[in-house]
mmCIF file of N, CA and C in Angstrom:
data_model
loop_
_atom_site.group_PDB
_atom_site.id
_atom_site.type_symbol
_atom_site.label_atom_id
_atom_site.label_comp_id
_atom_site.label_asym_id
_atom_site.label_seq_id
_atom_site.Cartn_x
_atom_site.Cartn_y
_atom_site.Cartn_z
ATOM 1 N N GLN A 1 123.316 97.624 61.264
ATOM 2 C CA GLN A 1 122.710 96.397 60.787
ATOM 3 C C GLN A 1 123.161 95.195 61.621
ATOM 4 N N LYS A 2 124.443 95.146 61.983
ATOM 5 C CA LYS A 2 124.929 94.009 62.774
ATOM 6 C C LYS A 2 124.171 93.884 64.092
ATOM 7 N N ARG A 3 123.831 95.009 64.682
ATOM 8 C CA ARG A 3 123.168 95.030 65.980
ATOM 9 C C ARG A 3 121.800 94.321 65.913
ATOM 10 N N LEU A 4 121.126 94.390 64.795
ATOM 11 C CA LEU A 4 119.787 93.815 64.666
ATOM 12 C C LEU A 4 119.749 92.308 64.894
ATOM 13 N N LYS A 5 120.819 91.600 64.569
ATOM 14 C CA LYS A 5 120.786 90.145 64.707
ATOM 15 C C LYS A 5 120.775 89.688 66.170
ATOM 16 N N PHE A 6 121.101 90.600 67.103
ATOM 17 C CA PHE A 6 121.115 90.246 68.517
ATOM 18 C C PHE A 6 119.762 90.449 69.187
ATOM 19 N N GLY A 7 118.869 91.202 68.569
ATOM 20 C CA GLY A 7 117.556 91.450 69.156
ATOM 21 C C GLY A 7 117.637 92.423 70.319
ATOM 22 N N ALA A 8 116.572 92.466 71.102
ATOM 23 C CA ALA A 8 116.494 93.382 72.241
ATOM 24 C C ALA A 8 117.421 92.905 73.358
ATOM 25 N N LEU A 9 118.224 93.825 73.881
ATOM 26 C CA LEU A 9 119.143 93.500 74.968
ATOM 27 C C LEU A 9 118.920 94.449 76.142
ATOM 28 N N GLY A 10 117.994 94.157 76.983
ATOM 29 C CA GLY A 10 117.785 94.928 78.195
ATOM 30 C C GLY A 10 117.260 96.331 77.979
ATOM 31 N N TRP A 11 116.621 96.861 78.973
ATOM 32 C CA TRP A 11 116.063 98.212 79.031
ATOM 33 C C TRP A 11 114.993 98.460 77.966
ATOM 34 N N ASN A 12 114.915 97.631 76.960
ATOM 35 C CA ASN A 12 113.932 97.887 75.909
ATOM 36 C C ASN A 12 113.196 96.610 75.497
ATOM 37 N N ILE A 13 113.274 95.590 76.318
ATOM 38 C CA ILE A 13 112.572 94.346 76.013
ATOM 39 C C ILE A 13 111.103 94.530 76.401
ATOM 40 N N PRO A 14 110.180 94.294 75.494
ATOM 41 C CA PRO A 14 108.756 94.438 75.839
ATOM 42 C C PRO A 14 108.248 93.190 76.564
ATOM 43 N N TYR A 15 108.266 93.222 77.885
ATOM 44 C CA TYR A 15 107.790 92.088 78.662
ATOM 45 C C TYR A 15 106.272 92.048 78.616
ATOM 46 N N GLU A 16 105.720 90.869 78.512
ATOM 47 C CA GLU A 16 104.275 90.728 78.383
ATOM 48 C C GLU A 16 103.664 90.296 79.709
ATOM 49 N N TYR A 17 103.331 91.290 80.530
ATOM 50 C CA TYR A 17 102.617 91.010 81.768
ATOM 51 C C TYR A 17 101.144 90.894 81.422
ATOM 52 N N ASN A 18 100.435 90.107 82.179
ATOM 53 C CA ASN A 18 99.020 89.946 81.871
ATOM 54 C C ASN A 18 98.174 90.005 83.148
ATOM 55 N N ASP A 19 96.889 89.834 82.974
ATOM 56 C CA ASP A 19 95.969 89.967 84.098
ATOM 57 C C ASP A 19 96.201 88.899 85.168
ATOM 58 N N SER A 20 96.663 87.721 84.772
ATOM 59 C CA SER A 20 96.912 86.679 85.778
ATOM 60 C C SER A 20 98.079 87.076 86.689
ATOM 61 N N ASP A 21 99.061 87.825 86.161
ATOM 62 C CA ASP A 21 100.160 88.326 87.005
ATOM 63 C C ASP A 21 99.612 89.267 88.077
ATOM 64 N N ARG A 22 98.744 90.162 87.654
ATOM 65 C CA ARG A 22 98.141 91.108 88.587
ATOM 66 C C ARG A 22 97.240 90.380 89.590
ATOM 67 N N ARG A 23 96.463 89.439 89.097
ATOM 68 C CA ARG A 23 95.530 88.719 89.953
ATOM 69 C C ARG A 23 96.261 87.942 91.061
ATOM 70 N N ILE A 24 97.312 87.230 90.719
ATOM 71 C CA ILE A 24 98.038 86.472 91.748
ATOM 72 C C ILE A 24 98.729 87.418 92.721
ATOM 73 N N SER A 25 99.198 88.550 92.234
ATOM 74 C CA SER A 25 99.828 89.527 93.127
ATOM 75 C C SER A 25 98.817 90.088 94.125
ATOM 76 N N VAL A 26 97.610 90.390 93.662
ATOM 77 C CA VAL A 26 96.561 90.891 94.555
ATOM 78 C C VAL A 26 96.185 89.818 95.569
ATOM 79 N N GLN A 27 96.089 88.567 95.136
ATOM 80 C CA GLN A 27 95.756 87.481 96.056
ATOM 81 C C GLN A 27 96.850 87.303 97.113
ATOM 82 N N GLN A 28 98.102 87.353 96.677
ATOM 83 C CA GLN A 28 99.200 87.213 97.641
ATOM 84 C C GLN A 28 99.220 88.381 98.621
ATOM 85 N N LEU A 29 98.992 89.576 98.127
ATOM 86 C CA LEU A 29 98.941 90.737 99.013
ATOM 87 C C LEU A 29 97.850 90.550 100.059
ATOM 88 N N SER A 30 96.693 90.106 99.630
ATOM 89 C CA SER A 30 95.581 89.859 100.549
ATOM 90 C C SER A 30 95.964 88.809 101.593
ATOM 91 N N ILE A 31 96.591 87.730 101.163
ATOM 92 C CA ILE A 31 97.011 86.669 102.093
ATOM 93 C C ILE A 31 98.002 87.214 103.118
ATOM 94 N N PHE A 32 99.006 87.954 102.636
ATOM 95 C CA PHE A 32 100.004 88.518 103.559
ATOM 96 C C PHE A 32 99.347 89.460 104.565
ATOM 97 N N LEU A 33 98.468 90.333 104.090
ATOM 98 C CA LEU A 33 97.835 91.298 104.987
ATOM 99 C C LEU A 33 96.916 90.611 105.989
ATOM 100 N N ASN A 34 96.168 89.616 105.541
ATOM 101 C CA ASN A 34 95.238 88.921 106.434
ATOM 102 C C ASN A 34 95.952 88.043 107.453
ATOM 103 N N ASN A 35 97.156 87.577 107.128
ATOM 104 C CA ASN A 35 97.878 86.687 108.035
ATOM 105 C C ASN A 35 98.898 87.395 108.913
ATOM 106 N N THR A 36 99.010 88.702 108.753
ATOM 107 C CA THR A 36 99.932 89.459 109.596
ATOM 108 C C THR A 36 99.207 89.850 110.877
ATOM 109 N N GLN A 37 99.794 89.495 112.008
ATOM 110 C CA GLN A 37 99.195 89.820 113.298
ATOM 111 C C GLN A 37 99.081 91.329 113.463
ATOM 112 N N GLU A 38 98.004 91.774 114.090
ATOM 113 C CA GLU A 38 97.828 93.202 114.326
ATOM 114 C C GLU A 38 98.987 93.726 115.169
ATOM 115 N N GLY A 39 99.558 94.811 114.738
ATOM 116 C CA GLY A 39 100.703 95.409 115.431
ATOM 117 C C GLY A 39 102.043 94.884 114.949
ATOM 118 N N ALA A 40 102.032 93.766 114.238
ATOM 119 C CA ALA A 40 103.291 93.213 113.706
ATOM 120 C C ALA A 40 103.674 93.977 112.440
ATOM 121 N N PRO A 41 104.966 94.050 112.140
ATOM 122 C CA PRO A 41 105.378 94.749 110.922
ATOM 123 C C PRO A 41 104.909 94.008 109.667
ATOM 124 N N LEU A 42 104.527 94.760 108.674
ATOM 125 C CA LEU A 42 104.121 94.146 107.413
ATOM 126 C C LEU A 42 105.346 93.550 106.720
ATOM 127 N N PRO A 43 105.184 92.429 106.061
ATOM 128 C CA PRO A 43 106.322 91.736 105.440
ATOM 129 C C PRO A 43 106.678 92.326 104.063
ATOM 130 N N PHE A 44 107.159 93.577 104.066
ATOM 131 C CA PHE A 44 107.464 94.241 102.803
ATOM 132 C C PHE A 44 108.528 93.488 102.002
ATOM 133 N N ALA A 45 109.532 92.955 102.677
ATOM 134 C CA ALA A 45 110.603 92.234 101.962
ATOM 135 C C ALA A 45 110.031 90.997 101.260
ATOM 136 N N ALA A 46 109.133 90.295 101.926
ATOM 137 C CA ALA A 46 108.516 89.115 101.316
ATOM 138 C C ALA A 46 107.644 89.507 100.128
ATOM 139 N N LEU A 47 106.905 90.600 100.264
ATOM 140 C CA LEU A 47 106.078 91.079 99.154
ATOM 141 C C LEU A 47 106.946 91.473 97.964
ATOM 142 N N GLN A 48 108.017 92.189 98.235
ATOM 143 C CA GLN A 48 108.935 92.588 97.157
ATOM 144 C C GLN A 48 109.495 91.361 96.452
ATOM 145 N N TYR A 49 109.850 90.350 97.231
ATOM 146 C CA TYR A 49 110.411 89.137 96.640
ATOM 147 C C TYR A 49 109.366 88.417 95.781
ATOM 148 N N CYS A 50 108.165 88.228 96.336
ATOM 149 C CA CYS A 50 107.118 87.516 95.592
ATOM 150 C C CYS A 50 106.791 88.216 94.282
ATOM 151 N N PHE A 51 106.616 89.527 94.345
ATOM 152 C CA PHE A 51 106.226 90.255 93.144
ATOM 153 C C PHE A 51 107.412 90.463 92.209
ATOM 154 N N GLY A 52 108.549 90.840 92.773
ATOM 155 C CA GLY A 52 109.702 91.204 91.948
ATOM 156 C C GLY A 52 110.496 90.044 91.397
ATOM 157 N N GLU A 53 110.516 88.935 92.093
ATOM 158 C CA GLU A 53 111.300 87.790 91.628
ATOM 159 C C GLU A 53 110.432 86.685 91.029
ATOM 160 N N CYS A 54 109.204 86.570 91.527
ATOM 161 C CA CYS A 54 108.350 85.461 91.079
ATOM 162 C C CYS A 54 107.289 85.909 90.078
ATOM 163 N N ASN A 55 106.343 86.715 90.555
ATOM 164 C CA ASN A 55 105.183 87.047 89.725
ATOM 165 C C ASN A 55 105.561 87.830 88.470
ATOM 166 N N TYR A 56 106.215 88.956 88.652
ATOM 167 C CA TYR A 56 106.606 89.779 87.507
ATOM 168 C C TYR A 56 108.041 89.497 87.103
ATOM 169 N N GLY A 57 108.908 89.370 88.077
ATOM 170 C CA GLY A 57 110.323 89.152 87.792
ATOM 171 C C GLY A 57 110.604 87.865 87.055
ATOM 172 N N GLY A 58 109.723 86.888 87.177
ATOM 173 C CA GLY A 58 109.903 85.632 86.461
ATOM 174 C C GLY A 58 109.883 85.809 84.955
ATOM 175 N N ARG A 59 109.291 86.880 84.494
ATOM 176 C CA ARG A 59 109.244 87.166 83.055
ATOM 177 C C ARG A 59 110.436 88.006 82.596
ATOM 178 N N VAL A 60 111.110 88.646 83.536
ATOM 179 C CA VAL A 60 112.202 89.552 83.189
ATOM 180 C C VAL A 60 113.466 88.742 82.935
ATOM 181 N N THR A 61 114.035 88.903 81.755
ATOM 182 C CA THR A 61 115.200 88.107 81.373
ATOM 183 C C THR A 61 116.515 88.863 81.479
ATOM 184 N N ASP A 62 116.476 90.175 81.549
ATOM 185 C CA ASP A 62 117.696 90.966 81.603
ATOM 186 C C ASP A 62 117.986 91.381 83.038
ATOM 187 N N ASP A 63 119.234 91.251 83.472
ATOM 188 C CA ASP A 63 119.574 91.551 84.866
ATOM 189 C C ASP A 63 119.363 93.021 85.212
ATOM 190 N N LYS A 64 119.595 93.920 84.281
ATOM 191 C CA LYS A 64 119.395 95.344 84.557
ATOM 192 C C LYS A 64 117.906 95.689 84.612
ATOM 193 N N ASP A 65 117.118 95.023 83.808
ATOM 194 C CA ASP A 65 115.667 95.215 83.884
ATOM 195 C C ASP A 65 115.131 94.697 85.214
ATOM 196 N N ARG A 66 115.647 93.563 85.670
ATOM 197 C CA ARG A 66 115.216 93.012 86.964
ATOM 198 C C ARG A 66 115.605 93.982 88.083
ATOM 199 N N ARG A 67 116.787 94.524 88.004
ATOM 200 C CA ARG A 67 117.235 95.486 89.015
ATOM 201 C C ARG A 67 116.325 96.713 89.030
ATOM 202 N N CYS A 68 115.967 97.192 87.860
ATOM 203 C CA CYS A 68 115.062 98.340 87.743
ATOM 204 C C CYS A 68 113.706 98.003 88.367
ATOM 205 N N LEU A 69 113.182 96.824 88.066
ATOM 206 C CA LEU A 69 111.901 96.385 88.617
ATOM 207 C C LEU A 69 111.955 96.353 90.144
ATOM 208 N N LEU A 70 113.021 95.811 90.697
ATOM 209 C CA LEU A 70 113.145 95.706 92.152
ATOM 210 C C LEU A 70 113.269 97.076 92.811
ATOM 211 N N VAL A 71 113.953 98.008 92.154
ATOM 212 C CA VAL A 71 114.060 99.375 92.688
ATOM 213 C C VAL A 71 112.686 100.036 92.710
ATOM 214 N N ILE A 72 111.923 99.851 91.645
ATOM 215 C CA ILE A 72 110.569 100.417 91.599
ATOM 216 C C ILE A 72 109.709 99.818 92.705
ATOM 217 N N LEU A 73 109.786 98.507 92.897
ATOM 218 C CA LEU A 73 108.998 97.870 93.957
ATOM 219 C C LEU A 73 109.389 98.384 95.338
ATOM 220 N N ARG A 74 110.693 98.575 95.574
ATOM 221 C CA ARG A 74 111.134 99.100 96.878
ATOM 222 C C ARG A 74 110.557 100.486 97.136
ATOM 223 N N ARG A 75 110.339 101.241 96.064
ATOM 224 C CA ARG A 75 109.793 102.588 96.219
ATOM 225 C C ARG A 75 108.350 102.545 96.709
ATOM 226 N N PHE A 76 107.604 101.521 96.333
ATOM 227 C CA PHE A 76 106.196 101.461 96.677
ATOM 228 C C PHE A 76 105.866 100.458 97.778
ATOM 229 N N TYR A 77 106.747 99.533 98.045
ATOM 230 C CA TYR A 77 106.508 98.537 99.091
ATOM 231 C C TYR A 77 107.426 98.820 100.264
ATOM 232 N N ASN A 78 107.072 99.828 101.034
ATOM 233 C CA ASN A 78 107.831 100.180 102.219
ATOM 234 C C ASN A 78 106.900 100.874 103.207
ATOM 235 N N LEU A 79 107.361 101.055 104.414
ATOM 236 C CA LEU A 79 106.539 101.582 105.498
ATOM 237 C C LEU A 79 106.013 102.983 105.214
ATOM 238 N N SER A 80 106.760 103.808 104.506
ATOM 239 C CA SER A 80 106.349 105.202 104.302
ATOM 240 C C SER A 80 105.071 105.337 103.468
ATOM 241 N N VAL A 81 104.761 104.351 102.637
ATOM 242 C CA VAL A 81 103.557 104.473 101.803
ATOM 243 C C VAL A 81 102.270 104.325 102.616
ATOM 244 N N LEU A 82 102.388 103.927 103.866
ATOM 245 C CA LEU A 82 101.199 103.807 104.705
ATOM 246 C C LEU A 82 100.743 105.155 105.253
ATOM 247 N N ASP A 83 101.579 106.181 105.115
ATOM 248 C CA ASP A 83 101.213 107.512 105.576
ATOM 249 C C ASP A 83 100.297 108.183 104.564
ATOM 250 N N ASP A 84 99.225 108.820 105.070
ATOM 251 C CA ASP A 84 98.379 109.602 104.176
ATOM 252 C C ASP A 84 99.222 110.682 103.513
ATOM 253 N N LYS A 85 98.987 110.883 102.260
ATOM 254 C CA LYS A 85 99.671 111.913 101.466
ATOM 255 C C LYS A 85 101.177 111.655 101.323
ATOM 256 N N ALA A 86 101.612 110.417 101.501
ATOM 257 C CA ALA A 86 103.033 110.092 101.286
ATOM 258 C C ALA A 86 103.355 110.375 99.826
ATOM 259 N N PRO A 87 104.419 111.131 99.560
ATOM 260 C CA PRO A 87 104.723 111.496 98.167
ATOM 261 C C PRO A 87 105.162 110.282 97.345
ATOM 262 N N LEU A 88 104.634 110.204 96.131
ATOM 263 C CA LEU A 88 105.035 109.162 95.183
ATOM 264 C C LEU A 88 105.868 109.758 94.058
ATOM 265 N N SER A 89 106.038 111.076 94.095
ATOM 266 C CA SER A 89 106.849 111.759 93.086
ATOM 267 C C SER A 89 107.591 112.898 93.769
ATOM 268 N N SER A 90 108.664 113.327 93.147
ATOM 269 C CA SER A 90 109.476 114.377 93.762
ATOM 270 C C SER A 90 108.743 115.714 93.811
ATOM 271 N N SER A 91 107.814 115.948 92.888
ATOM 272 C CA SER A 91 107.079 117.214 92.874
ATOM 273 C C SER A 91 106.003 117.258 93.961
ATOM 274 N N GLY A 92 105.587 116.097 94.451
ATOM 275 C CA GLY A 92 104.500 116.042 95.412
ATOM 276 C C GLY A 92 103.127 116.064 94.744
ATOM 277 N N GLU A 93 103.106 116.082 93.424
ATOM 278 C CA GLU A 93 101.841 116.072 92.675
ATOM 279 C C GLU A 93 101.124 114.731 92.833
ATOM 280 N N TYR A 94 101.896 113.681 92.951
ATOM 281 C CA TYR A 94 101.343 112.331 93.076
ATOM 282 C C TYR A 94 101.628 111.829 94.484
ATOM 283 N N VAL A 95 100.559 111.567 95.226
ATOM 284 C CA VAL A 95 100.694 111.158 96.625
ATOM 285 C C VAL A 95 99.770 109.973 96.900
ATOM 286 N N MET A 96 100.056 109.270 98.000
ATOM 287 C CA MET A 96 99.156 108.204 98.441
ATOM 288 C C MET A 96 97.853 108.847 98.881
ATOM 289 N N PRO A 97 96.750 108.240 98.538
ATOM 290 C CA PRO A 97 95.471 108.839 98.945
ATOM 291 C C PRO A 97 95.242 108.667 100.442
ATOM 292 N N GLU A 98 94.480 109.602 100.984
ATOM 293 C CA GLU A 98 94.065 109.464 102.373
ATOM 294 C C GLU A 98 93.024 108.355 102.439
ATOM 295 N N ASP A 99 92.913 107.735 103.609
ATOM 296 C CA ASP A 99 91.904 106.700 103.797
ATOM 297 C C ASP A 99 90.539 107.348 103.598
ATOM 298 N N GLY A 100 89.711 106.744 102.760
ATOM 299 C CA GLY A 100 88.417 107.360 102.502
ATOM 300 C C GLY A 100 87.481 106.447 101.758
ATOM 301 N N SER A 101 86.433 107.036 101.252
ATOM 302 C CA SER A 101 85.413 106.282 100.527
ATOM 303 C C SER A 101 85.831 106.097 99.069
ATOM 304 N N HIS A 102 85.096 105.247 98.395
ATOM 305 C CA HIS A 102 85.340 105.011 96.967
ATOM 306 C C HIS A 102 85.235 106.323 96.196
ATOM 307 N N GLN A 103 84.233 107.139 96.524
ATOM 308 C CA GLN A 103 84.054 108.424 95.838
ATOM 309 C C GLN A 103 85.248 109.344 96.050
ATOM 310 N N GLN A 104 85.824 109.331 97.240
ATOM 311 C CA GLN A 104 86.991 110.179 97.503
ATOM 312 C C GLN A 104 88.191 109.730 96.663
ATOM 313 N N TYR A 105 88.356 108.416 96.484
ATOM 314 C CA TYR A 105 89.436 107.917 95.636
ATOM 315 C C TYR A 105 89.211 108.330 94.181
ATOM 316 N N ILE A 106 87.982 108.215 93.726
ATOM 317 C CA ILE A 106 87.650 108.613 92.356
ATOM 318 C C ILE A 106 87.946 110.096 92.160
ATOM 319 N N LYS A 107 87.568 110.932 93.135
ATOM 320 C CA LYS A 107 87.828 112.369 93.029
ATOM 321 C C LYS A 107 89.319 112.648 92.952
ATOM 322 N N GLN A 108 90.116 111.948 93.775
ATOM 323 C CA GLN A 108 91.559 112.184 93.730
ATOM 324 C C GLN A 108 92.121 111.801 92.363
ATOM 325 N N ILE A 109 91.638 110.727 91.791
ATOM 326 C CA ILE A 109 92.093 110.311 90.460
ATOM 327 C C ILE A 109 91.700 111.359 89.427
ATOM 328 N N GLN A 110 90.486 111.863 89.522
ATOM 329 C CA GLN A 110 90.025 112.873 88.574
ATOM 330 C C GLN A 110 90.783 114.186 88.717
ATOM 331 N N ASP A 111 91.319 114.461 89.904
ATOM 332 C CA ASP A 111 92.064 115.692 90.136
ATOM 333 C C ASP A 111 93.517 115.620 89.656
ATOM 334 N N LEU A 112 93.959 114.432 89.239
ATOM 335 C CA LEU A 112 95.333 114.311 88.731
ATOM 336 C C LEU A 112 95.470 115.083 87.426
ATOM 337 N N PRO A 113 96.676 115.559 87.113
ATOM 338 C CA PRO A 113 96.877 116.301 85.864
ATOM 339 C C PRO A 113 96.514 115.454 84.644
ATOM 340 N N LEU A 114 95.964 116.101 83.624
ATOM 341 C CA LEU A 114 95.587 115.391 82.400
ATOM 342 C C LEU A 114 96.811 114.940 81.613
ATOM 343 N N THR A 115 97.872 115.721 81.670
ATOM 344 C CA THR A 115 99.118 115.324 80.999
ATOM 345 C C THR A 115 100.100 114.897 82.074
ATOM 346 N N THR A 116 100.710 113.753 81.859
ATOM 347 C CA THR A 116 101.621 113.221 82.873
ATOM 348 C C THR A 116 103.050 113.673 82.615
ATOM 349 N N ASP A 117 103.695 114.072 83.678
ATOM 350 C CA ASP A 117 105.111 114.428 83.610
ATOM 351 C C ASP A 117 105.949 113.170 83.587
ATOM 352 N N PRO A 118 107.171 113.263 83.091
ATOM 353 C CA PRO A 118 108.048 112.071 83.062
ATOM 354 C C PRO A 118 108.295 111.458 84.433
ATOM 355 N N GLU A 119 108.156 112.244 85.514
ATOM 356 C CA GLU A 119 108.408 111.707 86.850
ATOM 357 C C GLU A 119 107.468 110.563 87.201
ATOM 358 N N VAL A 120 106.323 110.478 86.527
ATOM 359 C CA VAL A 120 105.363 109.412 86.792
ATOM 360 C C VAL A 120 105.938 108.072 86.379
ATOM 361 N N PHE A 121 106.751 108.085 85.360
ATOM 362 C CA PHE A 121 107.279 106.843 84.829
ATOM 363 C C PHE A 121 108.603 106.538 85.445
#
């Protein structure tokens, strides 16, 4: 009972992300990609900072939750994700899609397992 008076303390705080968070992140990603010179390295560190500290991280109040968010972003915002079929899970069930048409992306999504393993989360 005593614990209840403190409320949620990290790892279980329900942060309320919304569509405007996603929208600004997509716009920033577009700006970064369009302004990066061809052949120059993509600014993954800047993207991680913008998304992890500003757009989404600005809502995160617990230091361990922020750390978790930044670790997740590092997993997806790095050079290896540019490779076709780059693994996104240890089983290899979830991979980056190959460059293709909209229909090919839809097919890959439809081919994903109907029940998700914990590794997805």
